[in-house]
Coordinates of C-alpha atoms in Angstrom, one line a residue:
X1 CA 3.4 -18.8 -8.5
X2 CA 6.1 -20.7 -7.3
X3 CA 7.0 -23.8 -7.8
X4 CA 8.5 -26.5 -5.4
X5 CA 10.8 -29.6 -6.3
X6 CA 12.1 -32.3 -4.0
X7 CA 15.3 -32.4 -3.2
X8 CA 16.3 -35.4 -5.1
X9 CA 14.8 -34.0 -8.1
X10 CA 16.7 -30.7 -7.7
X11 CA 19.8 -33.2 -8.1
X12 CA 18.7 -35.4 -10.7
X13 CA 17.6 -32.0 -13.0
X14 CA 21.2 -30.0 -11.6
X15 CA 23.2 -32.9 -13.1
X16 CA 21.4 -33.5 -16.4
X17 CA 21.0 -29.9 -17.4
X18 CA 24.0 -29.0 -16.3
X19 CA 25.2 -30.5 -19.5
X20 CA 22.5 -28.8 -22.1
X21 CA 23.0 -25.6 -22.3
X22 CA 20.3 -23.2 -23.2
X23 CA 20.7 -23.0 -26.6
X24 CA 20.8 -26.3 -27.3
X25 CA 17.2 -25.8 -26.6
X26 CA 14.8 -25.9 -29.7
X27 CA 12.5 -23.2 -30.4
X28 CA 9.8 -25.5 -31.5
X29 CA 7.5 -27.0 -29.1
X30 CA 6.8 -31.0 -29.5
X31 CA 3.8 -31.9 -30.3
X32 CA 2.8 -34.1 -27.0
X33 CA 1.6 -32.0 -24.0
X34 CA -1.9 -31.5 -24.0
X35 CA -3.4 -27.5 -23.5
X36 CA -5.6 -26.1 -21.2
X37 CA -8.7 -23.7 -22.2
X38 CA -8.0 -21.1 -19.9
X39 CA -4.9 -19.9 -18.3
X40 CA -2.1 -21.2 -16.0
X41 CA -0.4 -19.8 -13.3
X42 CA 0.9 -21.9 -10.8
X43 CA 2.5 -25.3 -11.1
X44 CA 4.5 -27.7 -8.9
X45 CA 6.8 -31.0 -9.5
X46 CA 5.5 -34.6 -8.2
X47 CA 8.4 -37.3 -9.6
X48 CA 7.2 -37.1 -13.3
X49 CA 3.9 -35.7 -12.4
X50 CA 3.3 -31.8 -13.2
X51 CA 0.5 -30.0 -10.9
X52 CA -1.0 -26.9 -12.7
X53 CA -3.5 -24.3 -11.2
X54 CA -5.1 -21.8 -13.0
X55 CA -8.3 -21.3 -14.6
X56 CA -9.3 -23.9 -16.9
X57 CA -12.5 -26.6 -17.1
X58 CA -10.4 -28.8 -20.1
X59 CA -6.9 -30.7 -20.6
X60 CA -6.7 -31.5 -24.1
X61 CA -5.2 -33.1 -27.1
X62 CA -6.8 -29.9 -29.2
X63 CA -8.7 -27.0 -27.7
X64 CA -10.1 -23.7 -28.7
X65 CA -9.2 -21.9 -31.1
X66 CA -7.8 -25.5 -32.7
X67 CA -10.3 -28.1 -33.9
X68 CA -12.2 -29.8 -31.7
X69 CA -10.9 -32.9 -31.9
X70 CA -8.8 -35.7 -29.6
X71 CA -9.1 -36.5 -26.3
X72 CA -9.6 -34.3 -23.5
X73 CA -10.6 -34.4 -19.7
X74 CA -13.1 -31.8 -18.9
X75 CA -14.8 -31.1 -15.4
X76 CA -11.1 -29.0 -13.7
X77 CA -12.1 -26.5 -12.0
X78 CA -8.5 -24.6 -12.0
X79 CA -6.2 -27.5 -10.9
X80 CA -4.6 -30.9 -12.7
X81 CA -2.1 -33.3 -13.0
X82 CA 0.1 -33.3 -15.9
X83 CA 1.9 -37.4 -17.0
X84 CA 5.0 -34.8 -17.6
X85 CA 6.1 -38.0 -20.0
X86 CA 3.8 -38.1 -22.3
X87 CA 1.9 -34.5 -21.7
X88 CA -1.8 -36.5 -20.9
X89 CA -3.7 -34.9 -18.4
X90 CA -4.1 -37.6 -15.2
X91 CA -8.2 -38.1 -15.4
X92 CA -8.0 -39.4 -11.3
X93 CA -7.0 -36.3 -10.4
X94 CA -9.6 -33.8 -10.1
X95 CA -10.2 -31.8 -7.1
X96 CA -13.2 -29.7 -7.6
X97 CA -12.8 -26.1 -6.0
X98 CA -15.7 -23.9 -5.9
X99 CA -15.8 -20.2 -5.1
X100 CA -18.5 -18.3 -3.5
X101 CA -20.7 -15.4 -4.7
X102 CA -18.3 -12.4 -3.6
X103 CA -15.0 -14.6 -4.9
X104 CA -13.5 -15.5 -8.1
X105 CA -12.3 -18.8 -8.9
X106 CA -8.6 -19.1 -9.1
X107 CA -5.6 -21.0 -8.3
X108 CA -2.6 -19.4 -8.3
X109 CA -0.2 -21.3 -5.9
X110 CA 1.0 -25.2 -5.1
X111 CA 3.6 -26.2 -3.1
X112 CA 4.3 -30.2 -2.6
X113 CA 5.6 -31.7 0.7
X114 CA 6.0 -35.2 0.6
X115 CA 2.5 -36.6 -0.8
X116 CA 0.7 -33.6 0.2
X117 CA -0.2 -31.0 -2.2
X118 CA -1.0 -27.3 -0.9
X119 CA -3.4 -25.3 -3.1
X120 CA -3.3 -21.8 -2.5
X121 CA -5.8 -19.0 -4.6
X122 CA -9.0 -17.6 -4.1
X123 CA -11.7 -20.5 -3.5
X124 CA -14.3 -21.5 -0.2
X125 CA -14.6 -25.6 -1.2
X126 CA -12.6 -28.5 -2.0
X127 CA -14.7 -31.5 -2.6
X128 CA -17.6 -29.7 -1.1
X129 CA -15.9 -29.3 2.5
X130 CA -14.9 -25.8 3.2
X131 CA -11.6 -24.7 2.6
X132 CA -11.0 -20.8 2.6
X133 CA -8.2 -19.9 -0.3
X134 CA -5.6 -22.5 1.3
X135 CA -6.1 -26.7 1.4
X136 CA -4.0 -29.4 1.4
X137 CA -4.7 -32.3 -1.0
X138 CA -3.1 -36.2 0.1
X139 CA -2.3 -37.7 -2.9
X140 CA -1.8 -41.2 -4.0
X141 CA 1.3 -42.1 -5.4
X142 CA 0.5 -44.9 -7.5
X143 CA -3.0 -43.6 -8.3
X144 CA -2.6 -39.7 -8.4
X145 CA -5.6 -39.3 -7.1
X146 CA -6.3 -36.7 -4.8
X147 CA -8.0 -36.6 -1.2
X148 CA -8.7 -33.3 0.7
X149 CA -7.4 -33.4 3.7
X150 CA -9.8 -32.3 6.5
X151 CA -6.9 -32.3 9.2
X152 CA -5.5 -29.2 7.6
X153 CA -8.2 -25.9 7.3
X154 CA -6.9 -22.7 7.8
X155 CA -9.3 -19.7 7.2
X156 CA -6.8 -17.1 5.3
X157 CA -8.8 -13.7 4.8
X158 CA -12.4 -12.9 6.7
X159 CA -15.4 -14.7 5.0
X160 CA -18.3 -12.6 4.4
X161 CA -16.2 -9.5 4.8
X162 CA -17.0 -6.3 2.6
X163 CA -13.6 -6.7 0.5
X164 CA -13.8 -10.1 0.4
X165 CA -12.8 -10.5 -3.5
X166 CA -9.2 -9.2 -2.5
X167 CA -8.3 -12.1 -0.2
X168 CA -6.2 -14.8 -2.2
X169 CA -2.9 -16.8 -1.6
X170 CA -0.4 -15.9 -4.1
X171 CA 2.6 -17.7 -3.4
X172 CA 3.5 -21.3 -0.6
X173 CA 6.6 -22.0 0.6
X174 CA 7.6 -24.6 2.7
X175 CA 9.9 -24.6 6.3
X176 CA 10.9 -27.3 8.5
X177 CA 8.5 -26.8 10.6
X178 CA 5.4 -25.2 8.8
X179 CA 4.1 -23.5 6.0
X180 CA 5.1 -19.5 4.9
X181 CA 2.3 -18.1 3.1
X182 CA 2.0 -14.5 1.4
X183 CA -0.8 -12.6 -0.8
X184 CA -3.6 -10.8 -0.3
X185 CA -5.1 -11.0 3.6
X186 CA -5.0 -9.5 6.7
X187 CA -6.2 -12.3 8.8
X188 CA -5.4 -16.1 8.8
X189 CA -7.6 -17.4 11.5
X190 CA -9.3 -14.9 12.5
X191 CA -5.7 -13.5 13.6
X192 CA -3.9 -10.2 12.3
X193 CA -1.4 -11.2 9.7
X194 CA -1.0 -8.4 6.9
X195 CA 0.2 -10.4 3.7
X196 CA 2.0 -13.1 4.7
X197 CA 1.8 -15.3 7.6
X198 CA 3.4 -18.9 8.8
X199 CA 1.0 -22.0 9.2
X200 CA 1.7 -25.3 11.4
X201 CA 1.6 -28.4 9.5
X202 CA -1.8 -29.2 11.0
X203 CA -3.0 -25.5 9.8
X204 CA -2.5 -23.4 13.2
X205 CA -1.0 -20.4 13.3
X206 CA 2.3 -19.9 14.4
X207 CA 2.0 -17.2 17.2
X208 CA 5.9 -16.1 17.2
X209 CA 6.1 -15.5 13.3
X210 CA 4.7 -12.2 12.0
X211 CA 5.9 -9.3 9.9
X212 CA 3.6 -6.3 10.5
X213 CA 2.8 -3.3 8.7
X214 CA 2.8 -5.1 5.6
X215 CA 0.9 -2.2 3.0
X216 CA 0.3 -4.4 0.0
X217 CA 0.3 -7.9 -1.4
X218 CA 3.2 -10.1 -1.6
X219 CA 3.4 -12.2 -4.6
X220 CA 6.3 -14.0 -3.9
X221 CA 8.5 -15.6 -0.9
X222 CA 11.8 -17.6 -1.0
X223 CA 14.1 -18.8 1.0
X224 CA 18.0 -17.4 0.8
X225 CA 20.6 -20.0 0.1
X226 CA 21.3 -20.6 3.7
X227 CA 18.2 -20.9 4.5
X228 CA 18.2 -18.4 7.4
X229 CA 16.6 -15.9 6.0
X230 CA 13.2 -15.7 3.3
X231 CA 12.9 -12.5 0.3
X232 CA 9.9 -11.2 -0.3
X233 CA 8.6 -9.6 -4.0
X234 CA 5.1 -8.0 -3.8
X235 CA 3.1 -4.9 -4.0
X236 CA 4.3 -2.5 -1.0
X237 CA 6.6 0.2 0.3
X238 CA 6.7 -0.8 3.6
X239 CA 7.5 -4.3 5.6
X240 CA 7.2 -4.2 9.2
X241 CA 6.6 -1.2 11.1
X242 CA 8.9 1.7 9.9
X243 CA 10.6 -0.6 7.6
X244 CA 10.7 1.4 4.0
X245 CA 11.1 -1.6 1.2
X246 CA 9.8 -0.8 -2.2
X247 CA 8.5 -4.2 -3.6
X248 CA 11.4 -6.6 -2.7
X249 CA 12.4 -6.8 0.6
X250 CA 13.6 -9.7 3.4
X251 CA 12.7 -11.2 6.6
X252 CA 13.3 -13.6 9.2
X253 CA 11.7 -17.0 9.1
X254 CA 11.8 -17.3 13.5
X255 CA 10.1 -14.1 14.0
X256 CA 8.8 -12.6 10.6
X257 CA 11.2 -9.5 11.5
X258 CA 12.5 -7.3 8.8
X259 CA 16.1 -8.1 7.8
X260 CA 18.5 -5.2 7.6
X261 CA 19.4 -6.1 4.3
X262 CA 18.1 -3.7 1.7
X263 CA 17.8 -2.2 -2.3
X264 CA 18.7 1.0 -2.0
X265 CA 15.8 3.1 -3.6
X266 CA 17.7 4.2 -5.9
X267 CA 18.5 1.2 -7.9
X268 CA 14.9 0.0 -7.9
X269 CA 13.0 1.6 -11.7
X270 CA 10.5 2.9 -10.5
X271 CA 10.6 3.2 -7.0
X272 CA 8.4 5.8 -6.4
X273 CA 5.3 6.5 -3.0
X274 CA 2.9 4.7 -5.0
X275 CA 5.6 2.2 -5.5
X276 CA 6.7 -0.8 -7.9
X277 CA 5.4 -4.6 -8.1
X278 CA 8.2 -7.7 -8.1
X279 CA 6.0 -10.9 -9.2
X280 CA 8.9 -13.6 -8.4
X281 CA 12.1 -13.9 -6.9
X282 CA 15.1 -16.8 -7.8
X283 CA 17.9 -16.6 -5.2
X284 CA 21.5 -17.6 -5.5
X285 CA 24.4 -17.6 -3.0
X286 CA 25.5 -14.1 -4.6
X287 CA 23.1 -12.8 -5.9
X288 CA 18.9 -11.8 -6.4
X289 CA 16.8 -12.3 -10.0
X290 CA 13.8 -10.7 -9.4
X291 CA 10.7 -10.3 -12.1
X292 CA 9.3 -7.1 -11.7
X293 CA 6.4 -4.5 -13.8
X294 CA 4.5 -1.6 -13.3
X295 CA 6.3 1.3 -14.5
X296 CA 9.0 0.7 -15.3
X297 CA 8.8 -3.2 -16.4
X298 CA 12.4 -5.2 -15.9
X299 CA 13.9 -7.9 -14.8
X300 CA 16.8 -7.3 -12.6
X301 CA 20.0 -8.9 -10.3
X302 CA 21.1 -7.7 -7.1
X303 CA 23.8 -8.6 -4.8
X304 CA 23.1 -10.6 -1.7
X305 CA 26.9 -11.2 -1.3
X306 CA 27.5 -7.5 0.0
X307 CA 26.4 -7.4 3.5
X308 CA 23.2 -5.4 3.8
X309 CA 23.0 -3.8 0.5
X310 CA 21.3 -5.3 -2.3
X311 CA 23.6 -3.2 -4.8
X312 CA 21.8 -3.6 -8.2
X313 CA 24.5 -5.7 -11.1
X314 CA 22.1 -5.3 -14.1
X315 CA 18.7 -4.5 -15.5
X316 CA 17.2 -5.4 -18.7
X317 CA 13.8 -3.2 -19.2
X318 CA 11.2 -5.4 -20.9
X319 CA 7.8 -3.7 -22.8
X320 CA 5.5 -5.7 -20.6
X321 CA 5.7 -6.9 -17.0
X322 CA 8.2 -9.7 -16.3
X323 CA 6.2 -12.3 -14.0
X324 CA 8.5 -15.5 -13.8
X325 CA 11.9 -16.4 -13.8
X326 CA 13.9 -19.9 -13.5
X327 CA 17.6 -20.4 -13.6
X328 CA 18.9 -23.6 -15.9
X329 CA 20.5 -25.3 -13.3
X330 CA 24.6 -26.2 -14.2
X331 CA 24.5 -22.4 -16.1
X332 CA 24.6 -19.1 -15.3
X333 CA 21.2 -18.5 -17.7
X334 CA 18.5 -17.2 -16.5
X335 CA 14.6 -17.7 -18.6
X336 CA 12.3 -15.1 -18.1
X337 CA 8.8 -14.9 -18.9
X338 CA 5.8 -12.4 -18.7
X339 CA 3.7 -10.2 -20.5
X340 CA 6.5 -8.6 -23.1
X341 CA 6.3 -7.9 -26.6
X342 CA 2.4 -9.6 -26.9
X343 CA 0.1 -8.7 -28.9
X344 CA -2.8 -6.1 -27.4
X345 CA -5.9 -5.8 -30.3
X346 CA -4.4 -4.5 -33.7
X347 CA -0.9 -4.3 -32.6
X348 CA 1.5 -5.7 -30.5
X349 CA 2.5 -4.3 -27.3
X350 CA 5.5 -3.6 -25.8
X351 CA 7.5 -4.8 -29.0
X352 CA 10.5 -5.6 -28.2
X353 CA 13.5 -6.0 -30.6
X354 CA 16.4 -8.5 -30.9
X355 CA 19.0 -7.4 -33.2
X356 CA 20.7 -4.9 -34.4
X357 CA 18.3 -1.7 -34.5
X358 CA 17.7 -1.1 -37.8
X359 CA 16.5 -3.9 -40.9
X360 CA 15.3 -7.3 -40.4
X361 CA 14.5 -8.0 -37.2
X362 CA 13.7 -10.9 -34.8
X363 CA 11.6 -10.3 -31.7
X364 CA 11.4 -11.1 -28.4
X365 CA 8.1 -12.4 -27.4
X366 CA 6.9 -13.5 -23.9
X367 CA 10.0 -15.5 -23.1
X368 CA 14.2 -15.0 -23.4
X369 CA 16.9 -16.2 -22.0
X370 CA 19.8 -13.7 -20.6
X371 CA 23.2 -15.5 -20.4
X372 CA 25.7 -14.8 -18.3
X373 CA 23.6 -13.5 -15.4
X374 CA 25.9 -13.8 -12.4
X375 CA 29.3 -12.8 -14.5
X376 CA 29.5 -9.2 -13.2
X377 CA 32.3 -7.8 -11.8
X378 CA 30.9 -4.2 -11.1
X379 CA 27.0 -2.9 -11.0
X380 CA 27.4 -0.8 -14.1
X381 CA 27.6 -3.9 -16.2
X382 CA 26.1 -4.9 -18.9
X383 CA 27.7 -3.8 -21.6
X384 CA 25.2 -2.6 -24.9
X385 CA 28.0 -2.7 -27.6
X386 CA 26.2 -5.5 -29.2
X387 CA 29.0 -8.0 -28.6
X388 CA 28.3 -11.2 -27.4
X389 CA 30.1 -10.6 -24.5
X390 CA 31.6 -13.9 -21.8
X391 CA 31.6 -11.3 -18.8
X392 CA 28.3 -9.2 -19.1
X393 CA 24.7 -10.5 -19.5
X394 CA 23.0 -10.4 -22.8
X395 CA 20.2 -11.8 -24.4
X396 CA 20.1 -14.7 -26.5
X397 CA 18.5 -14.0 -30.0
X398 CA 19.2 -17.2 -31.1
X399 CA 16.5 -18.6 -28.9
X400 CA 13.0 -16.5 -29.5
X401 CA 9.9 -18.7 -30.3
X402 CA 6.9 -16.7 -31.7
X403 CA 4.4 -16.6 -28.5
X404 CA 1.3 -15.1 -29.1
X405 CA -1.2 -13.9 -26.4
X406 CA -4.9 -14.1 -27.4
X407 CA -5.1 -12.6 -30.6
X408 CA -4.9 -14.4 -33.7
X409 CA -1.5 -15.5 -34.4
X410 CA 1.0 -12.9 -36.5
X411 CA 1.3 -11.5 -38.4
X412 CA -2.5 -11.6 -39.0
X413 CA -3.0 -10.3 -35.9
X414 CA -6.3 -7.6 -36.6
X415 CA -9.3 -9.0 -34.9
X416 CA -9.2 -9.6 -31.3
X417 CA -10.6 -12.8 -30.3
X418 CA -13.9 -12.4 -27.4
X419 CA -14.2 -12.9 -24.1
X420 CA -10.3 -13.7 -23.8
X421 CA -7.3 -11.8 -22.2
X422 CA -5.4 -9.8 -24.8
X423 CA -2.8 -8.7 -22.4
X424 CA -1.6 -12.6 -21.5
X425 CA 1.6 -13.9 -21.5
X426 CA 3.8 -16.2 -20.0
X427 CA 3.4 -16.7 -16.1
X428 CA 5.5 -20.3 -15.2
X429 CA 8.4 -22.0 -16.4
X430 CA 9.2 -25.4 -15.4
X431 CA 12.9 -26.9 -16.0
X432 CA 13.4 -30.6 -16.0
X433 CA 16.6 -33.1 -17.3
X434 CA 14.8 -32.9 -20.9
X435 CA 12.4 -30.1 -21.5
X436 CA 11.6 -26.7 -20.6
X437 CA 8.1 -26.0 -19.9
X438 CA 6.2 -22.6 -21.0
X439 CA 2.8 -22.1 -19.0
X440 CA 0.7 -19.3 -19.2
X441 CA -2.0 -17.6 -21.1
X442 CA -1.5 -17.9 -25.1
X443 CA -2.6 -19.4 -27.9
X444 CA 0.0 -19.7 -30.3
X445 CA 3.4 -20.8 -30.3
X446 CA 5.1 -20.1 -34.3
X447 CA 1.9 -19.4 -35.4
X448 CA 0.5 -23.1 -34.1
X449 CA -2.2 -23.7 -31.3
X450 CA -0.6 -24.4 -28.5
X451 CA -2.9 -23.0 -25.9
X452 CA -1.4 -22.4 -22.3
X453 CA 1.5 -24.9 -22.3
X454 CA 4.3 -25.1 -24.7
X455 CA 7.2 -28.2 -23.9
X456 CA 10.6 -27.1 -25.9
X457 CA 12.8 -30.5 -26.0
X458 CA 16.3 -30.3 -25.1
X459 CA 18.2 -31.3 -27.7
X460 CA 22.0 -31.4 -30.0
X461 CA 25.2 -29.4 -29.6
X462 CA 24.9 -25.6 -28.6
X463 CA 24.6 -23.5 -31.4
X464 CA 26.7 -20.2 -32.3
X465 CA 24.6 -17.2 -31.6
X466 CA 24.2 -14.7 -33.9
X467 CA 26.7 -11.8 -34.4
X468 CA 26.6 -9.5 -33.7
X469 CA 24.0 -9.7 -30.9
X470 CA 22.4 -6.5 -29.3
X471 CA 21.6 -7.2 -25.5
X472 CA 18.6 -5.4 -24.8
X473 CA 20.1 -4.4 -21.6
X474 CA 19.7 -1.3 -19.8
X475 CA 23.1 0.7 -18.9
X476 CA 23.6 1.6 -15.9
X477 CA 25.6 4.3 -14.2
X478 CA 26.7 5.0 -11.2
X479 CA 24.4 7.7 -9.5

């Protein structure tokens, strides 16, 4: 679920966006990117090439439940290449994955190094050769085709094991020196490695790195601003041995040990012996964004700029999971995306208002944008007056395009479509110089197809946001 940039392009998209500020972002898609027929979850920047994994056979001009007409490349088996100029799927590139009988087919995370591609999910081929949830992929640069890379075959879970269907890769993160890797395993070549593990660039595992007593999945690693330490989001309530941490937590890169720094338990919603789930992490020099749903669903910040305590700055609690977040770089906005305020069969779920509380309404739905997210001077912040205030977070009503999950679009949303996901959502978002990119699993964006990916344009002067505004933020108090 994470996705991976060079540096140069981290400069390049810093100093461009830097000067568009979120709302000069439109909240109409353009009408160029092609959409997939299933669902997307994992995507990764190549120059002006967008990887996507998923689950998906077609990249289209028009899909289901839009005509069928236009070209289309079919034959994907959960993984593309996106011409991020002209939203055309690249037809040389098209790895086929195959899953065995106990598995299901899915990619769910890419990481780029150089021209290697790492695909990370639940799978047992690439190209027919076997490659157990984690490959590599050598890619072409002036082709973008794609070569599977035999060099690099790392077995992550146990083949053939009774709980086979729970081993996937969830999340890639590259080192210096190797690969970090976290999901759903205990073993990564035949090895013990609960949930996360680090790989050698030629697929070995590092024997010094490992965090044990790991006691659920991890969905997410990345690396702290000085790079000497990673955070971890996932599923557990403990990481390493006698190490309480409810869903986020941090370790260290050498030796995989558990960093003293800590949420206290108090501050995470939620945080209860069966505990909570963090999807995705974005780190800062101050502070912690993390994307989190079970029950409670939120999105929250928390101090990394106060020693060893991850002292909690804001929370905004969302009607749905929130499963990915991206800061636009040269702002301190944040975009977050999930399953919030979409549709379930005959009436939306989790609805969730923008606004003032009472008449007309506008409504948040699968992705926002909260300004001001690092502007706190003390943890009880924000502030729910309704002001649109220049020193406490708040949401941005001015921005809210009409995402719809599976169902038909609203408001004639009464018949559930079959054999589709009614819960989906939004599960990436890409930032480049001039577009935001909304990937997921929906069908409609302001009540047009646009199935999986949506492209909003950067574009104009900022806009005024409405007054007053009502930031549907949680307030805090001091326990």
């Amino acid at each position: 679920m994470r996705r991976v940039l060079s540096i140069a392009l981290l400069t390049s998209i810093a100093l461009v966006a830097g000067m568009l500020p979120a709302s000069a972002l439109t909240t109409t898609p353009d009408a160029t990117p092609w959409m997939a027929n299933g669902y997307i979850k994992a995507s990764a920047q190549y120059g002006n090439v967008l990887f996507v994994g998923g689950s998906f056979q077609k990249i289209g001009e028009s899909v289901s439940p839009g005509p069928n007409t236009g070209p289309n490349v079919d034959g994907y088996t959960g993984l593309a290449a996106i011409d991020m100029a002209t939203g055309q799927a690249i037809a040389n590139f098209k790895p086929q994955l195959t899953a065995n009988a106990n598995q299901t087919l899915n990619v769910l995370a890419l990481a780029v190094v150089g021209n290697r591609l790492y695909v990370g999910g639940q799978f047992a081929t690439v190209d027919g050769q076997p490659h157990y949830n984690l490959a590599a992929i050598d890619i072409n640069p002036t082709t973008i085709t794609g070569t599977v890379a035999s060099d690099f075959n790392p077995v992550v879970g146990i083949p053939g094991a009774a709980n086979e269907h729970s081993f996937d890769v969830k999340t890639i993160l590259p080192g210096s020196d190797g690969l970090y890797i976290g999901g759903g395993f205990g073993k990564v070549n035949g090895k013990g490695r609960p949930k996360t593990a680090k790989l050698n660039w030629d697929g070995t595992l590092n024997t010094v790195y490992k965090t044990a007593g790991v006691n659920g999945s991890v969905n997410d690693l990345v690396w702290a601003a000085d790079q000497q330490s990673i955070f971890v989001a996932g599923h557990f309530t403990q990481l390493g041995v006698g190490n309480s941490r409810v869903a986020i937590g941090r370790i260290d890169p050498v030796t995989g040990a558990t960093h003293p720094w800590q949420v206290p338990l108090s501050q995470i919603p939620g945080a209860t012996s069966s505990g909570q789930i963090c999807y995705e992490l974005n780190v800062t020099s101050t502070r912690l964004y993390a994307a989190c749903g079970k029950t409670p669903n939120f999105v929250g910040a928390f101090r990394v700029d106060n020693g060893n305590e991850g002292t909690r700055t804001w929370q905004w609690s969302t009607g749905g999971n929130v499963q990915t977040l991206a800061l636009i770089p040269g702002t301190n906005d944040l975009v977050v995306g999930g399953h919030l305020g979409i549709n379930s069969s005959s009436t939306y779920n989790g609805r969730m208002r923008c606004g003032p509380s009472f008449g007309p309404a506008t409504w948040i739905r699968a992705i926002a944008i909260i300004r001001n997210v690092t502007t706190t001077t003390a943890w009880v912040s924000p502030r729910t007056d309704g002001g649109t205030s220049t020193t406490d977070p708040w949401v941005d009503c001015s921005w809210l395009p009409n995402i719809d999950g599976q169902d038909q679009p609203w408001p004639q949303n009464t018949v559930n479509m079959p054999g589709v996901n009614r819960y989906g959502g939004m599960w990436e978002i890409q930032i480049t110089p001039t577009h935001l990119w909304a990937l997921g699993e929906f069908r409609y964006v302001n009540t047009q197809v646009r199935r999986a990916i949506a492209r909003f344009p950067w574009t104009g002067d900022p806009t005024t946001p409405p007054d007053p505004v009502q930031p549907v933020l949680t307030e805090l108090v001091t326990p």
